[in-house]
Structures are given as structure tokens and as C-alpha cells.
Tab-separated table of C-alpha atoms and ligand atoms in Angstrom:
chain	number	residue	atom	x	y	z
A	1	MET	CA	12.498	16.711	-21.489
A	2	SER	CA	9.896	17.611	-24.055
A	3	GLY	CA	9.150	14.575	-26.195
A	4	GLY	CA	11.049	12.356	-23.707
A	5	PRO	CA	9.752	9.155	-22.149
A	6	ILE	CA	7.365	10.940	-19.814
A	7	GLY	CA	5.741	12.504	-22.841
A	8	ASP	CA	4.470	16.020	-23.220
A	9	ARG	CA	1.174	17.145	-21.815
A	10	ARG	CA	0.656	19.420	-24.820
A	11	GLN	CA	0.580	16.307	-27.038
A	12	ALA	CA	-1.992	14.577	-24.858
A	13	THR	CA	-5.719	15.071	-24.672
A	14	PRO	CA	-6.209	18.130	-22.507
A	15	ALA	CA	-6.579	16.907	-18.933
A	16	THR	CA	-7.502	18.965	-15.929
A	17	HIS	CA	-5.450	16.521	-13.908
A	18	LEU	CA	-2.367	14.789	-15.232
A	19	VAL	CA	-0.952	12.199	-12.842
A	20	GLY	CA	1.823	9.604	-13.080
A	21	LEU	CA	3.030	6.479	-11.314
A	22	ILE	CA	6.804	6.154	-10.923
A	23	GLY	CA	8.326	2.800	-10.002
A	24	GLU	CA	9.537	-0.473	-11.465
A	25	ARG	CA	7.615	-3.312	-13.171
A	26	LEU	CA	4.349	-1.419	-13.368
A	27	THR	CA	2.877	-2.759	-16.597
A	28	ALA	CA	0.258	-4.855	-14.786
A	29	SER	CA	-0.733	-2.044	-12.395
A	30	LEU	CA	-4.486	-1.600	-11.958
A	31	THR	CA	-3.994	1.919	-10.577
A	32	PRO	CA	-4.388	3.922	-13.827
A	33	LEU	CA	-7.718	2.286	-14.660
A	34	LEU	CA	-8.948	2.601	-11.084
A	35	HIS	CA	-8.122	6.328	-10.898
A	36	GLU	CA	-9.292	7.228	-14.401
A	37	THR	CA	-12.592	5.335	-14.161
A	38	GLU	CA	-13.527	6.863	-10.814
A	39	ALA	CA	-12.431	10.348	-11.914
A	40	ALA	CA	-14.590	10.046	-15.057
A	41	ARG	CA	-17.549	8.984	-12.917
A	42	LEU	CA	-16.949	12.096	-10.804
A	43	GLY	CA	-17.036	14.197	-13.997
A	44	LEU	CA	-13.321	15.066	-13.898
A	45	GLU	CA	-10.855	15.278	-16.782
A	46	TYR	CA	-8.117	13.017	-15.484
A	47	GLU	CA	-5.244	11.187	-17.120
A	48	TYR	CA	-3.012	8.724	-15.269
A	49	ARG	CA	0.241	7.580	-16.901
A	50	ILE	CA	2.604	4.761	-16.014
A	51	LEU	CA	6.207	5.991	-15.773
A	52	ASP	CA	8.086	2.709	-15.461
A	53	LEU	CA	11.749	3.295	-14.658
A	54	ILE	CA	12.892	0.092	-16.350
A	55	GLU	CA	10.903	0.757	-19.525
A	56	MET	CA	12.183	4.340	-19.639
A	57	GLY	CA	15.762	3.114	-19.152
A	58	ARG	CA	16.020	5.189	-15.968
A	59	SER	CA	17.208	4.294	-12.483
A	60	PRO	CA	15.783	5.169	-9.053
A	61	ARG	CA	18.705	7.620	-8.768
A	62	ASP	CA	16.998	9.648	-11.527
A	63	LEU	CA	13.951	10.270	-9.337
A	64	GLU	CA	14.840	13.888	-8.624
A	65	HIS	CA	15.182	14.613	-12.352
A	66	LEU	CA	11.970	12.772	-13.111
A	67	LEU	CA	10.044	14.784	-10.531
A	68	GLY	CA	11.437	17.971	-12.084
A	69	GLU	CA	10.527	16.822	-15.586
A	70	ALA	CA	7.033	15.842	-14.480
A	71	ALA	CA	6.492	19.286	-12.933
A	72	ASP	CA	7.821	21.025	-16.071
A	73	GLU	CA	5.490	18.970	-18.246
A	74	GLY	CA	2.407	19.891	-16.300
A	75	PHE	CA	1.864	16.835	-14.098
A	76	ASP	CA	-0.193	17.731	-11.009
A	77	ALA	CA	1.013	14.775	-8.988
A	78	VAL	CA	2.837	11.475	-9.106
A	79	ASN	CA	2.307	8.353	-7.083
A	80	VAL	CA	5.616	6.721	-6.215
A	81	THR	CA	6.050	3.037	-5.568
A	82	TYR	CA	8.746	0.387	-5.157
A	83	PRO	CA	11.689	1.114	-5.021
A	84	CYS	CA	11.321	4.887	-4.659
A	85	LYS	CA	9.227	5.623	-1.549
A	86	GLN	CA	12.114	6.434	0.810
A	87	LEU	CA	13.968	8.306	-1.953
A	88	ALA	CA	10.876	10.418	-2.596
A	89	PHE	CA	10.746	11.336	1.077
A	90	ASP	CA	14.206	12.894	0.748
A	91	LEU	CA	13.180	14.904	-2.326
A	92	VAL	CA	10.040	16.710	-1.190
A	93	ASP	CA	9.975	20.335	0.012
A	94	ASP	CA	7.223	19.713	2.473
A	95	VAL	CA	5.672	16.590	3.903
A	96	ASP	CA	2.404	15.690	5.548
A	97	HIS	CA	2.649	14.840	9.271
A	98	ASP	CA	2.332	11.057	9.008
A	99	ALA	CA	4.490	10.683	5.889
A	100	GLY	CA	7.157	12.591	7.827
A	101	ARG	CA	6.919	10.145	10.721
A	102	LEU	CA	6.959	7.162	8.356
A	103	ARG	CA	9.824	8.689	6.326
A	104	ALA	CA	8.192	7.251	3.189
A	105	VAL	CA	6.221	9.047	0.492
A	106	ASN	CA	3.956	7.416	-2.102
A	107	LEU	CA	2.280	10.578	-3.403
A	108	VAL	CA	3.962	13.821	-4.438
A	109	LEU	CA	1.835	16.823	-5.313
A	110	LEU	CA	3.582	19.162	-7.742
A	111	ARG	CA	2.186	22.580	-6.960
A	112	GLU	CA	3.573	26.036	-7.689
A	113	GLY	CA	7.129	24.806	-8.035
A	114	ARG	CA	6.991	22.854	-4.769
A	115	ARG	CA	6.809	19.150	-4.020
A	116	VAL	CA	4.551	18.071	-1.189
A	117	GLY	CA	4.771	14.455	0.012
A	118	TYR	CA	2.037	12.214	1.438
A	119	ASN	CA	1.753	8.583	2.428
A	120	THR	CA	-1.608	7.066	1.558
A	121	ASP	CA	-0.529	3.431	2.128
A	122	TRP	CA	-1.044	3.635	5.883
A	123	ILE	CA	-4.302	5.565	5.392
A	124	GLY	CA	-5.512	2.825	3.046
A	125	TYR	CA	-4.815	0.126	5.619
A	126	ARG	CA	-6.304	2.141	8.503
A	127	ASP	CA	-9.506	2.891	6.604
A	128	GLY	CA	-9.810	-0.709	5.422
A	129	LEU	CA	-9.362	-1.995	8.963
A	130	ARG	CA	-11.966	0.392	10.363
A	131	ALA	CA	-14.508	-0.422	7.659
A	132	GLY	CA	-13.793	-4.136	7.229
A	133	LEU	CA	-13.175	-5.148	10.855
A	134	PRO	CA	-14.872	-2.452	12.936
A	135	ASP	CA	-14.888	-4.603	16.093
A	136	ALA	CA	-11.297	-5.817	15.799
A	137	SER	CA	-9.564	-6.133	19.162
A	138	MET	CA	-6.287	-4.192	19.100
A	139	GLU	CA	-4.974	-5.835	22.267
A	140	ARG	CA	-2.125	-7.849	20.759
A	141	VAL	CA	-1.388	-8.022	17.041
A	142	VAL	CA	1.230	-10.203	15.348
A	143	GLN	CA	2.508	-9.017	11.963
A	144	ALA	CA	4.735	-10.985	9.576
A	145	GLY	CA	6.713	-8.907	7.068
A	146	CYS	CA	8.488	-5.633	7.819
A	147	GLY	CA	9.188	-4.183	4.362
A	148	GLY	CA	7.387	-1.373	2.539
A	149	ALA	CA	3.823	-2.587	3.066
A	150	GLY	CA	4.630	-3.813	6.575
A	151	SER	CA	5.887	-0.381	7.663
A	152	ALA	CA	2.583	1.168	6.584
A	153	THR	CA	0.372	-1.506	8.190
A	154	ALA	CA	2.369	-1.455	11.437
A	155	TYR	CA	2.078	2.328	11.589
A	156	ALA	CA	-1.673	2.127	10.947
A	157	LEU	CA	-2.131	-0.617	13.558
A	158	LEU	CA	-0.432	1.518	16.206
A	159	ALA	CA	-2.286	4.654	15.089
A	160	CYS	CA	-5.506	2.621	15.570
A	161	GLY	CA	-4.538	1.909	19.179
A	162	THR	CA	-2.791	-1.482	19.098
A	163	ARG	CA	-1.525	-2.009	22.654
A	164	GLU	CA	1.086	-4.607	21.771
A	165	LEU	CA	2.477	-5.170	18.271
A	166	GLN	CA	4.724	-8.179	17.698
A	167	LEU	CA	6.767	-8.023	14.502
A	168	THR	CA	8.426	-10.900	12.708
A	169	ASP	CA	10.390	-11.140	9.459
A	170	VAL	CA	12.689	-13.741	7.921
A	171	ASP	CA	15.205	-10.911	8.104
A	172	ASP	CA	15.384	-10.415	11.901
A	173	ALA	CA	17.338	-7.166	11.551
A	174	ARG	CA	14.519	-5.677	9.483
A	175	ALA	CA	11.958	-6.505	12.149
A	176	GLU	CA	14.195	-5.022	14.845
A	177	ALA	CA	14.835	-1.834	12.861
A	178	LEU	CA	11.109	-1.274	12.251
A	179	ALA	CA	10.332	-2.003	15.902
A	180	ASP	CA	12.929	0.579	16.991
A	181	GLU	CA	11.407	3.249	14.747
A	182	LEU	CA	7.874	2.514	15.903
A	183	ARG	CA	8.757	2.455	19.617
A	184	ALA	CA	9.981	6.029	19.252
A	185	LEU	CA	6.806	7.084	17.405
A	186	PHE	CA	4.279	5.306	19.640
A	187	PRO	CA	5.748	5.310	23.156
A	188	SER	CA	2.500	4.271	24.825
A	189	SER	CA	2.281	0.996	22.861
A	190	ARG	CA	4.513	-2.027	23.241
A	191	VAL	CA	6.394	-3.012	20.083
A	192	THR	CA	8.394	-6.237	20.211
A	193	THR	CA	9.969	-8.664	17.771
A	194	VAL	CA	9.411	-12.393	17.520
A	195	PHE	CA	11.821	-14.962	16.076
A	196	ALA	CA	10.377	-17.621	13.770
A	197	SER	CA	10.889	-20.213	16.532
A	198	GLU	CA	8.609	-18.181	18.875
A	199	LEU	CA	5.905	-17.447	16.325
A	200	ASP	CA	3.441	-20.204	17.246
A	201	VAL	CA	3.389	-19.059	20.891
A	202	ALA	CA	2.798	-15.451	19.802
A	203	LEU	CA	-0.002	-16.527	17.431
A	204	ALA	CA	-1.786	-18.408	20.221
A	205	ALA	CA	-1.955	-15.213	22.310
A	206	ALA	CA	-2.842	-12.793	19.475
A	207	SER	CA	-6.131	-10.915	19.067
A	208	GLY	CA	-5.264	-10.203	15.413
A	209	VAL	CA	-2.688	-11.306	12.821
A	210	VAL	CA	-1.436	-9.561	9.691
A	211	ASN	CA	0.449	-10.914	6.702
A	212	ALA	CA	2.609	-8.189	5.137
A	213	THR	CA	4.915	-10.591	3.280
A	214	PRO	CA	4.506	-11.431	-0.436
A	215	LEU	CA	3.490	-14.985	0.473
A	216	GLY	CA	0.087	-15.788	-0.977
A	217	MET	CA	0.641	-13.938	-4.252
A	218	ALA	CA	0.005	-15.995	-7.370
A	219	HIS	CA	3.775	-16.142	-7.923
A	220	HIS	CA	4.674	-16.565	-4.217
A	221	PRO	CA	2.312	-19.312	-3.051
A	222	GLY	CA	2.169	-20.256	0.621
A	223	VAL	CA	1.480	-18.703	4.012
A	224	ALA	CA	3.812	-16.828	6.367
A	225	PHE	CA	2.244	-18.414	9.460
A	226	ASP	CA	-0.098	-21.185	10.488
A	227	VAL	CA	-3.561	-19.756	11.047
A	228	ASP	CA	-4.583	-22.950	12.855
A	229	ARG	CA	-2.447	-21.715	15.785
A	230	VAL	CA	-4.667	-18.717	16.571
A	231	ARG	CA	-7.556	-18.712	19.045
A	232	PRO	CA	-11.171	-18.694	17.808
A	233	GLY	CA	-12.285	-15.101	17.117
A	234	THR	CA	-8.805	-13.824	16.206
A	235	TRP	CA	-9.011	-11.580	13.136
A	236	VAL	CA	-6.816	-12.282	10.118
A	237	SER	CA	-5.625	-9.676	7.627
A	238	ASP	CA	-3.605	-9.946	4.437
A	239	VAL	CA	-1.982	-7.188	2.360
A	240	VAL	CA	-1.695	-9.431	-0.701
A	241	TYR	CA	-4.558	-8.792	-3.125
A	242	ARG	CA	-3.566	-10.775	-6.225
A	243	PRO	CA	-5.496	-12.970	-5.616
A	244	LEU	CA	-7.942	-11.497	-3.094
A	245	GLN	CA	-8.586	-14.963	-1.670
A	246	THR	CA	-5.077	-15.881	-0.623
A	247	GLU	CA	-4.295	-19.215	0.973
A	248	LEU	CA	-4.211	-17.423	4.356
A	249	ILE	CA	-7.622	-15.804	3.856
A	250	ARG	CA	-9.119	-19.083	2.613
A	251	ARG	CA	-7.831	-20.999	5.634
A	252	ALA	CA	-9.078	-18.275	8.007
A	253	ILE	CA	-12.557	-18.309	6.410
A	254	ARG	CA	-12.637	-22.107	6.717
A	255	ARG	CA	-11.997	-21.687	10.440
A	256	GLY	CA	-14.745	-19.045	10.708
A	257	LEU	CA	-12.339	-16.227	11.637
A	258	PRO	CA	-13.032	-12.564	10.764
A	259	VAL	CA	-10.921	-11.576	7.744
A	260	LEU	CA	-9.682	-8.462	5.946
A	261	ASP	CA	-8.227	-9.068	2.494
A	262	GLY	CA	-5.607	-6.910	0.781
A	263	GLY	CA	-8.155	-5.288	-1.521
A	264	ARG	CA	-9.287	-2.854	1.181
A	265	MET	CA	-5.800	-1.389	1.596
A	266	ALA	CA	-5.210	-1.161	-2.147
A	267	VAL	CA	-8.498	0.650	-2.760
A	268	GLY	CA	-8.086	2.823	0.339
A	269	GLN	CA	-4.683	3.960	-0.881
A	270	ALA	CA	-6.051	4.871	-4.329
A	271	PHE	CA	-9.117	6.537	-2.805
A	272	ALA	CA	-6.980	8.745	-0.547
A	273	SER	CA	-4.568	9.625	-3.382
A	274	LEU	CA	-7.398	10.562	-5.742
A	275	GLU	CA	-9.030	12.735	-3.094
A	276	ILE	CA	-5.787	14.551	-2.217
A	277	ILE	CA	-4.955	15.126	-5.904
A	278	THR	CA	-8.369	16.384	-7.007
A	279	GLY	CA	-9.895	17.767	-3.811
A	280	VAL	CA	-13.036	15.792	-4.725
A	281	ARG	CA	-14.273	12.907	-2.563
A	282	PRO	CA	-14.453	9.671	-4.583
A	283	ASP	CA	-17.083	6.982	-4.011
A	284	ARG	CA	-15.254	4.334	-2.004
A	285	GLN	CA	-17.796	1.555	-2.544
A	286	ARG	CA	-17.849	2.159	-6.268
A	287	MET	CA	-14.043	2.061	-6.433
A	288	GLU	CA	-13.991	-1.101	-4.372
A	289	GLY	CA	-16.532	-2.819	-6.626
A	290	HIS	CA	-14.533	-1.834	-9.700
A	291	PHE	CA	-11.222	-2.977	-8.188
A	292	ARG	CA	-12.572	-6.324	-7.003
A	293	GLY	CA	-14.060	-6.955	-10.437
A	294	LEU	CA	-10.704	-6.257	-12.104
A	295	VAL	CA	-8.767	-8.553	-9.751
A	296	ARG	CA	-11.330	-11.350	-10.087
A	297	GLU	CA	-11.193	-11.130	-13.896
A	298	GLU	CA	-7.409	-11.282	-13.781
A	299	THR	CA	-7.437	-14.220	-11.355
A	300	SER	CA	-9.886	-16.260	-13.441
A	301	ALA	CA	-7.914	-15.543	-16.622
A	302	GLU	CA	-4.754	-16.781	-14.837
A	303	GLU	CA	-6.548	-19.882	-13.559
A	304	GLU	CA	-7.786	-20.670	-17.071
A	305	ARG	CA	-4.245	-20.347	-18.452
A	306	ALA	CA	-2.804	-22.609	-15.702
B	401	LIG	P1	9.047	-5.936	0.676
B	401	LIG	O1	9.968	-6.797	-0.086
B	401	LIG	O2	9.386	-4.495	0.907
B	401	LIG	O3	8.786	-6.589	2.124
B	401	LIG	C1	8.419	-7.927	2.322
B	401	LIG	C2	9.014	-8.375	3.657
B	401	LIG	O4	8.529	-9.683	3.947
B	401	LIG	C3	10.552	-8.469	3.639
B	401	LIG	O5	11.070	-7.782	4.763
B	401	LIG	C4	10.804	-9.979	3.712
B	401	LIG	O6	12.012	-10.285	4.368
B	401	LIG	C5	9.608	-10.450	4.481
B	401	LIG	N1	9.271	-11.860	4.315
B	401	LIG	C6	9.227	-12.581	3.158
B	401	LIG	N2	8.836	-13.857	3.428
B	401	LIG	C7	8.600	-13.919	4.762
B	401	LIG	C8	8.171	-14.954	5.646
B	401	LIG	N3	7.877	-16.187	5.207
B	401	LIG	N4	8.039	-14.657	6.966
B	401	LIG	C9	8.351	-13.438	7.435
B	401	LIG	N5	8.771	-12.429	6.646
B	401	LIG	C10	8.883	-12.658	5.333
B	401	LIG	O7	7.654	-6.059	-0.057
B	401	LIG	P2	6.393	-5.086	0.140
B	401	LIG	O8	6.496	-3.948	-0.807
B	401	LIG	O9	6.232	-4.823	1.586
B	401	LIG	O10	5.215	-6.011	-0.419
B	401	LIG	C11	4.763	-7.147	0.299
B	401	LIG	C12	3.424	-7.588	-0.267
B	401	LIG	O11	2.465	-6.562	-0.020
B	401	LIG	C13	3.403	-7.789	-1.774
B	401	LIG	O12	2.645	-8.934	-2.044
B	401	LIG	C14	2.685	-6.585	-2.320
B	401	LIG	O13	1.969	-6.863	-3.500
B	401	LIG	C15	1.717	-6.300	-1.179
B	401	LIG	N6	1.284	-4.903	-1.101
B	401	LIG	C16	-0.040	-4.677	-0.965
B	401	LIG	C17	-0.504	-3.384	-0.872
B	401	LIG	C18	-1.974	-3.136	-0.754
B	401	LIG	O14	-2.386	-1.993	-0.958
B	401	LIG	N7	-2.775	-4.114	-0.401
B	401	LIG	C19	0.390	-2.305	-0.879
B	401	LIG	C20	1.760	-2.590	-0.993
B	401	LIG	C21	2.190	-3.891	-1.107
């Protein structure tokens, strides 16, 4: 595939680490800048390329070929995002323990002809939760949204000791399927599903609530649940990070509730990927400051345009 859409490492500036991001609609991704800036600050030669399936005229079914081409062209690793995380799981030779349990891979190391899969999404959420809400009660957590991000946050919540996790999704079958998987993985926790009509009752009894739906994004305004229904002291977490101050986070702050915005998970995921790829520990605070600056700039530019 020399000279193909992935490009050829020999034509690029020599990089000790060459990394890609495979997925769809990636042009606005902040990941390349986040990785490259932190790697440069760590003194590493590091190049991160967007490999957008749509722009390359490729389909998710080409993922196996693309992974082969990336390895042939000298890529050390690729991050994999929507809609390829489950597909990537099926294509790795070896998988880290938690990615194997999640059956989803968002990082593939390409080493010595082998593909090794990891999942840093759940690590990003876990680390963000521990750092951002160290005193969070894990007694009973309600989570809305059971797609890609929701699988990772639910896994992290249970790995952090959530005693009862209540899942809800506009697609009830999705919530039930995720609950089934998680019950098998975490038999000592209780994992249940909640219909929309039961949500307010569940919220009133929750110690923490998580939004893992796209609601709150600049292009998906709104909230997935009414934060006024929760008890004082209940913590509120959002996976959406564009903007960082979603409607949900703003309402929770107005009520004086402890909050965790989606920036922590996004940075945590990039931090863990960069560390696994390079073997060098990045500076989490520095990455977080950089990331928050980038999102704020983007949000104010959007507000000015509106
Ligand atoms: P997805 O489409 O895989 O899943 C979203 C789920 O939410 C679907 O199951 C959908 O049915 C459900 N849903 C939508 N509206 C709902 C509502 N009102 N109530 C209940 N359920 C509802 O999407 P995804 O990849 O999981 O992404 C979700 C959001 O998470 C996006 O905004 C994305 O940008 C964000 N995200 C953040 C991070 C991070 O690092 N912070 C990582 C991944 C994704």
C-alpha cells in the first residue's frame, strides 16, 4: 500500500513513534494534537496521523487490511474509534485482560508482526473518577446511555466497586444486553435496567448519576435526565466534553452537586494510550490543561459564530 491513503513512513519526517487513528468523521479530532504536543514535551519523536475511513474511501470491513498496511508501513500503534472498536477486538492476536472482558479494543499495538489490543476508554473513565470525585459513593449509580462510551463507563463503575448499577437507554434492548454482559463479569454487584418511566424514582435513590448519551453535545442539546430529581450530595458525571460545561453539568453545579465532566475521561484515555505506546509516563495535569484549553477555544469560536 506504499503511497496509498495511509501514506508511507519513509516519506514522512523520521519518527520514533508513528501512530494512527482509524475511524469515521475524525477531522475535528483533538487527539493528534494532544498526543503530539505531550510527546514533544517528553522529548519524544512522535507523529500521529488521522486515518479517516470515509476520507480514504474505505469501509469498516477493510479494518483488517488497514491494520496490515499500517504494520507494513511502520506504524507502531493505532487507536481505533467508532465504528471499529468491536471489529478490532476480533482482529487482534492478543488482548489485554480488561479489553478481553469488554470485547472492545481502542488501541492496537503493532509489534513484531503481532497485534495486541487494549481498551483505554474504561481506564480513562476510572482514572478520571478517582481523581475528580475521590469521595464518590459507589452505593447505587444510575447511568443513561449504553453504547460505546456507556459500556466503558459501566465497566469502570463496576471495577471501582459500584454495588448497584442501574442502566437505562432509549433502546431498552441495548440496556438489557449490556446489563447481561456486566452481570456475568461482576457477579458480586447488582446490575439492573430501568425503563424511562421508572427513571425519576431511580434518580431519587441514586448516590451518583452518569450521562453516557450524546445529549449535551453542541449538536445534540438537552439532558438525558432531570438532575433536579437527585438527592443533595449525589455526584453527577458526563461523558460529553464538547462543550465541557454541558447543560447537565451546569444544572448540577447550580444545585451545588459534585461533578465530573467528560474532559477527564477523554484525557485519561489519551494519557493511557500514550503511555502504553511509548512506555513513557506522560504528565496528566499538563495534558489536561492543554486539552481543556483546546476545547474552550473551540467552544468560544462556536459561540461567536452562532
Ligand atoms: P453510541 O451511539 O454508541 O451510544 C449512545 C447511546 O445513548 C445509545 O445506546 C442511544 O440509544 C442512547 N441514548 C441516546 N439518547 C438517549 C436518551 N435521551 N436517554 C437514554 N439513552 C439515550 O455513542 P457513544 O460512542 O457511546 O458516544 C456517546 C457520547 O459519549 C458522545 O457524545 C461522545 O462524544 C461521548 N464520548 C466521550 C468520550 C470521552 O472520552 N469523554 C469517549 C467516547 C465517547
